[in-house]
Amino acid sequence: MIETQSLKTLTRRQLLSRGVAAGAGLFVGSGFVAGRDAAWAAEMDAMKPESFATLVQMARDIYPHDKVGDQYYAAAVKGYDAPEEVDFAQSGIDMLEDASRAAGFDSYLGTGWEADRVAILRGIEDTEFFQRVRGGLVTGLYNQKAVWPIFGYEGESYSQGGYMYRGFDDITWI
């Protein structure tokens, strides 16, 4: 899960009053990004909070799952907040913002419709930035044990006798 150490002393009301809404329900404050319900927050070490919020929205648009919360997407892209990654990520986010403005929007987060954001992403899908973020999400998002139950995955079965004795014949719709 995402670290929230310095935010634990803030009340929900204080947290929401210190941030501004960005995009599809993320709150961006000075040094942090929080979910719209203030149930999670991520502190930024090297990246600007606005850039991190853009990266979270990009991750959600690449692999959209309505039942998966933003905190899991934030955890999947948190690695780009490291000092050795921030320049690469920021240059890619700047390219994404330029593509959004070229498409007639103020920013990627300001693009209200998912279909419009996906069209913007299709325009940059051949770039190293897009491919690296997309590839990293495969493991960054889907290797989080907390999301496995959302997709109906029960985890590895070897330690429990393998799939032959655990789930092989659970299908009831055949």
mmCIF file of C-alpha atoms in Angstrom:
data_model
loop_
_atom_site.group_PDB
_atom_site.id
_atom_site.type_symbol
_atom_site.label_atom_id
_atom_site.label_comp_id
_atom_site.label_asym_id
_atom_site.label_seq_id
_atom_site.Cartn_x
_atom_site.Cartn_y
_atom_site.Cartn_z
ATOM 1 C CA MET A 1 0.000 0.000 0.000
ATOM 2 C CA ILE A 2 1.079 3.598 -0.381
ATOM 3 C CA GLU A 3 2.858 5.361 2.462
ATOM 4 C CA THR A 4 0.808 8.044 4.180
ATOM 5 C CA GLN A 5 3.014 8.765 7.192
ATOM 6 C CA SER A 6 2.964 12.559 7.178
ATOM 7 C CA LEU A 7 -0.722 12.695 6.267
ATOM 8 C CA LYS A 8 -1.924 10.722 9.299
ATOM 9 C CA THR A 9 -2.132 13.852 11.414
ATOM 10 C CA LEU A 10 -4.467 15.584 8.965
ATOM 11 C CA THR A 11 -8.193 15.200 9.332
ATOM 12 C CA ARG A 12 -10.196 14.365 6.238
ATOM 13 C CA ARG A 13 -11.572 17.910 6.230
ATOM 14 C CA GLN A 14 -8.059 19.408 6.391
ATOM 15 C CA LEU A 15 -6.797 17.117 3.656
ATOM 16 C CA LEU A 16 -9.612 18.059 1.314
ATOM 17 C CA SER A 17 -9.290 21.768 2.067
ATOM 18 C CA ARG A 18 -5.557 21.753 1.230
ATOM 19 C CA GLY A 19 -5.899 20.080 -2.130
ATOM 20 C CA VAL A 20 -7.456 20.954 -5.448
ATOM 21 C CA ALA A 21 -9.488 18.572 -7.551
ATOM 22 C CA ALA A 22 -7.737 17.284 -10.642
ATOM 23 C CA GLY A 23 -9.157 15.182 -13.400
ATOM 24 C CA ALA A 24 -11.400 12.324 -12.469
ATOM 25 C CA GLY A 25 -11.462 12.820 -8.742
ATOM 26 C CA LEU A 26 -7.859 13.076 -7.602
ATOM 27 C CA PHE A 27 -6.871 15.812 -5.166
ATOM 28 C CA VAL A 28 -3.491 17.418 -5.671
ATOM 29 C CA GLY A 29 -1.898 19.210 -2.751
ATOM 30 C CA SER A 30 1.516 20.497 -1.876
ATOM 31 C CA GLY A 31 3.604 17.341 -2.065
ATOM 32 C CA PHE A 32 0.784 14.782 -2.197
ATOM 33 C CA VAL A 33 -2.001 13.278 -4.278
ATOM 34 C CA ALA A 34 -5.110 11.869 -2.591
ATOM 35 C CA GLY A 35 -8.155 9.966 -3.742
ATOM 36 C CA ARG A 36 -11.479 11.753 -4.074
ATOM 37 C CA ASP A 37 -12.766 10.088 -0.915
ATOM 38 C CA ALA A 38 -9.527 10.863 0.978
ATOM 39 C CA ALA A 39 -9.236 7.152 1.773
ATOM 40 C CA TRP A 40 -5.704 7.032 0.415
ATOM 41 C CA ALA A 41 -2.886 9.438 -0.310
ATOM 42 C CA ALA A 42 0.586 9.276 -1.790
ATOM 43 C CA GLU A 43 3.423 11.601 -0.887
ATOM 44 C CA MET A 44 5.715 12.738 -3.651
ATOM 45 C CA ASP A 45 9.470 12.474 -3.185
ATOM 46 C CA ALA A 46 10.768 13.765 -6.524
ATOM 47 C CA MET A 47 7.800 14.284 -8.835
ATOM 48 C CA LYS A 48 5.357 17.179 -8.906
ATOM 49 C CA PRO A 49 1.975 16.081 -7.513
ATOM 50 C CA GLU A 50 0.195 17.254 -10.684
ATOM 51 C CA SER A 51 2.481 15.055 -12.777
ATOM 52 C CA PHE A 52 1.867 12.063 -10.522
ATOM 53 C CA ALA A 53 -1.903 12.582 -10.773
ATOM 54 C CA THR A 54 -1.543 12.645 -14.572
ATOM 55 C CA LEU A 55 0.432 9.396 -14.438
ATOM 56 C CA VAL A 56 -2.249 7.748 -12.271
ATOM 57 C CA GLN A 57 -4.973 8.810 -14.735
ATOM 58 C CA MET A 58 -2.855 7.566 -17.637
ATOM 59 C CA ALA A 59 -2.475 4.192 -15.902
ATOM 60 C CA ARG A 60 -6.227 3.981 -15.364
ATOM 61 C CA ASP A 61 -6.856 4.815 -19.025
ATOM 62 C CA ILE A 62 -4.382 2.186 -20.253
ATOM 63 C CA TYR A 63 -5.842 -0.606 -18.105
ATOM 64 C CA PRO A 64 -9.345 0.530 -17.107
ATOM 65 C CA HIS A 65 -11.086 -1.470 -14.388
ATOM 66 C CA ASP A 66 -14.069 0.152 -12.701
ATOM 67 C CA LYS A 67 -13.736 -2.041 -9.616
ATOM 68 C CA VAL A 68 -10.034 -1.296 -9.057
ATOM 69 C CA GLY A 69 -9.424 1.794 -6.931
ATOM 70 C CA ASP A 70 -7.036 4.597 -7.830
ATOM 71 C CA GLN A 71 -4.759 3.681 -4.916
ATOM 72 C CA TYR A 72 -3.723 0.499 -6.753
ATOM 73 C CA TYR A 73 -2.915 2.457 -9.912
ATOM 74 C CA ALA A 74 -0.955 4.954 -7.773
ATOM 75 C CA ALA A 75 1.021 2.108 -6.200
ATOM 76 C CA ALA A 76 1.742 0.704 -9.677
ATOM 77 C CA VAL A 77 3.299 3.968 -10.925
ATOM 78 C CA LYS A 78 4.913 5.101 -7.648
ATOM 79 C CA GLY A 79 8.317 3.951 -8.941
ATOM 80 C CA TYR A 80 8.417 6.904 -11.335
ATOM 81 C CA ASP A 81 8.573 9.210 -8.299
ATOM 82 C CA ALA A 82 12.165 8.081 -7.646
ATOM 83 C CA PRO A 83 14.970 10.602 -8.336
ATOM 84 C CA GLU A 84 16.492 8.378 -11.041
ATOM 85 C CA GLU A 85 13.143 8.029 -12.872
ATOM 86 C CA VAL A 86 11.572 11.459 -12.479
ATOM 87 C CA ASP A 87 13.291 13.112 -15.472
ATOM 88 C CA PHE A 88 12.202 10.339 -17.832
ATOM 89 C CA ALA A 89 8.666 10.387 -16.450
ATOM 90 C CA GLN A 90 8.383 14.173 -16.504
ATOM 91 C CA SER A 91 9.526 14.413 -20.117
ATOM 92 C CA GLY A 92 6.922 11.790 -21.070
ATOM 93 C CA ILE A 93 4.213 13.587 -19.109
ATOM 94 C CA ASP A 94 5.193 16.858 -20.804
ATOM 95 C CA MET A 95 4.805 15.099 -24.173
ATOM 96 C CA LEU A 96 1.398 13.813 -23.061
ATOM 97 C CA GLU A 97 0.350 17.316 -22.010
ATOM 98 C CA ASP A 98 1.514 18.728 -25.370
ATOM 99 C CA ALA A 99 -0.531 16.069 -27.181
ATOM 100 C CA SER A 100 -3.544 16.980 -25.035
ATOM 101 C CA ARG A 101 -3.218 20.684 -25.886
ATOM 102 C CA ALA A 102 -2.779 19.810 -29.582
ATOM 103 C CA ALA A 103 -6.077 17.913 -29.347
ATOM 104 C CA GLY A 104 -7.774 21.041 -27.972
ATOM 105 C CA PHE A 105 -7.767 20.354 -24.228
ATOM 106 C CA ASP A 106 -6.193 22.347 -21.394
ATOM 107 C CA SER A 107 -4.422 19.277 -20.003
ATOM 108 C CA TYR A 108 -4.610 15.501 -19.938
ATOM 109 C CA LEU A 109 -6.389 15.582 -16.571
ATOM 110 C CA GLY A 110 -8.705 18.268 -17.907
ATOM 111 C CA THR A 111 -9.833 15.993 -20.712
ATOM 112 C CA GLY A 112 -13.214 14.942 -19.381
ATOM 113 C CA TRP A 113 -14.096 12.005 -21.595
ATOM 114 C CA GLU A 114 -12.232 8.729 -21.419
ATOM 115 C CA ALA A 115 -12.582 8.284 -25.191
ATOM 116 C CA ASP A 116 -10.747 11.586 -25.746
ATOM 117 C CA ARG A 117 -7.950 10.585 -23.369
ATOM 118 C CA VAL A 118 -7.625 7.209 -25.100
ATOM 119 C CA ALA A 119 -7.348 8.984 -28.470
ATOM 120 C CA ILE A 120 -4.530 11.102 -27.038
ATOM 121 C CA LEU A 121 -2.801 7.971 -25.736
ATOM 122 C CA ARG A 122 -3.125 6.299 -29.140
ATOM 123 C CA GLY A 123 -1.193 9.233 -30.573
ATOM 124 C CA ILE A 124 1.791 8.511 -28.308
ATOM 125 C CA GLU A 125 1.530 4.728 -28.043
ATOM 126 C CA ASP A 126 4.673 4.132 -30.113
ATOM 127 C CA THR A 127 6.851 6.229 -27.797
ATOM 128 C CA GLU A 128 9.281 4.745 -25.290
ATOM 129 C CA PHE A 129 7.435 6.529 -22.476
ATOM 130 C CA PHE A 130 4.061 4.961 -23.255
ATOM 131 C CA GLN A 131 5.508 1.497 -23.832
ATOM 132 C CA ARG A 132 7.502 1.586 -20.607
ATOM 133 C CA VAL A 133 4.540 2.747 -18.517
ATOM 134 C CA ARG A 134 2.216 0.206 -20.161
ATOM 135 C CA GLY A 135 4.710 -2.619 -19.687
ATOM 136 C CA GLY A 136 5.373 -1.672 -16.076
ATOM 137 C CA LEU A 137 1.662 -1.673 -15.317
ATOM 138 C CA VAL A 138 1.356 -5.328 -16.265
ATOM 139 C CA THR A 139 3.318 -6.325 -13.191
ATOM 140 C CA GLY A 140 2.897 -3.147 -11.147
ATOM 141 C CA LEU A 141 -0.882 -3.369 -11.142
ATOM 142 C CA TYR A 142 -1.670 -7.056 -11.521
ATOM 143 C CA ASN A 143 0.994 -8.349 -9.090
ATOM 144 C CA GLN A 144 -0.638 -6.576 -6.156
ATOM 145 C CA LYS A 145 -2.203 -9.290 -4.021
ATOM 146 C CA ALA A 146 -4.918 -6.860 -2.918
ATOM 147 C CA VAL A 147 -6.364 -6.710 -6.460
ATOM 148 C CA TRP A 148 -6.384 -10.454 -7.063
ATOM 149 C CA PRO A 149 -9.769 -11.072 -5.407
ATOM 150 C CA ILE A 150 -11.313 -8.322 -7.553
ATOM 151 C CA PHE A 151 -10.489 -10.414 -10.619
ATOM 152 C CA GLY A 152 -11.399 -13.740 -8.986
ATOM 153 C CA TYR A 153 -7.800 -14.968 -8.812
ATOM 154 C CA GLU A 154 -7.157 -17.000 -5.677
ATOM 155 C CA GLY A 155 -3.364 -16.926 -5.943
ATOM 156 C CA GLU A 156 -0.860 -19.649 -6.630
ATOM 157 C CA SER A 157 -2.009 -23.200 -6.080
ATOM 158 C CA TYR A 158 1.204 -25.213 -5.966
ATOM 159 C CA SER A 159 1.446 -25.014 -2.192
ATOM 160 C CA GLN A 160 -2.132 -26.312 -1.967
ATOM 161 C CA GLY A 161 -1.803 -29.307 -4.278
ATOM 162 C CA GLY A 162 -1.998 -27.592 -7.658
ATOM 163 C CA TYR A 163 -4.982 -26.637 -9.758
ATOM 164 C CA MET A 164 -6.075 -30.258 -10.186
ATOM 165 C CA TYR A 165 -7.213 -30.263 -6.571
ATOM 166 C CA ARG A 166 -7.967 -26.569 -6.215
ATOM 167 C CA GLY A 167 -10.190 -24.898 -8.748
ATOM 168 C CA PHE A 168 -9.791 -27.156 -11.769
ATOM 169 C CA ASP A 169 -13.396 -28.319 -11.682
ATOM 170 C CA ASP A 170 -15.017 -25.312 -9.969
ATOM 171 C CA ILE A 171 -16.723 -24.187 -13.172
ATOM 172 C CA THR A 172 -20.485 -24.473 -12.714
ATOM 173 C CA TRP A 173 -21.621 -22.911 -15.963
ATOM 174 C CA ILE A 174 -20.600 -25.790 -18.271
#
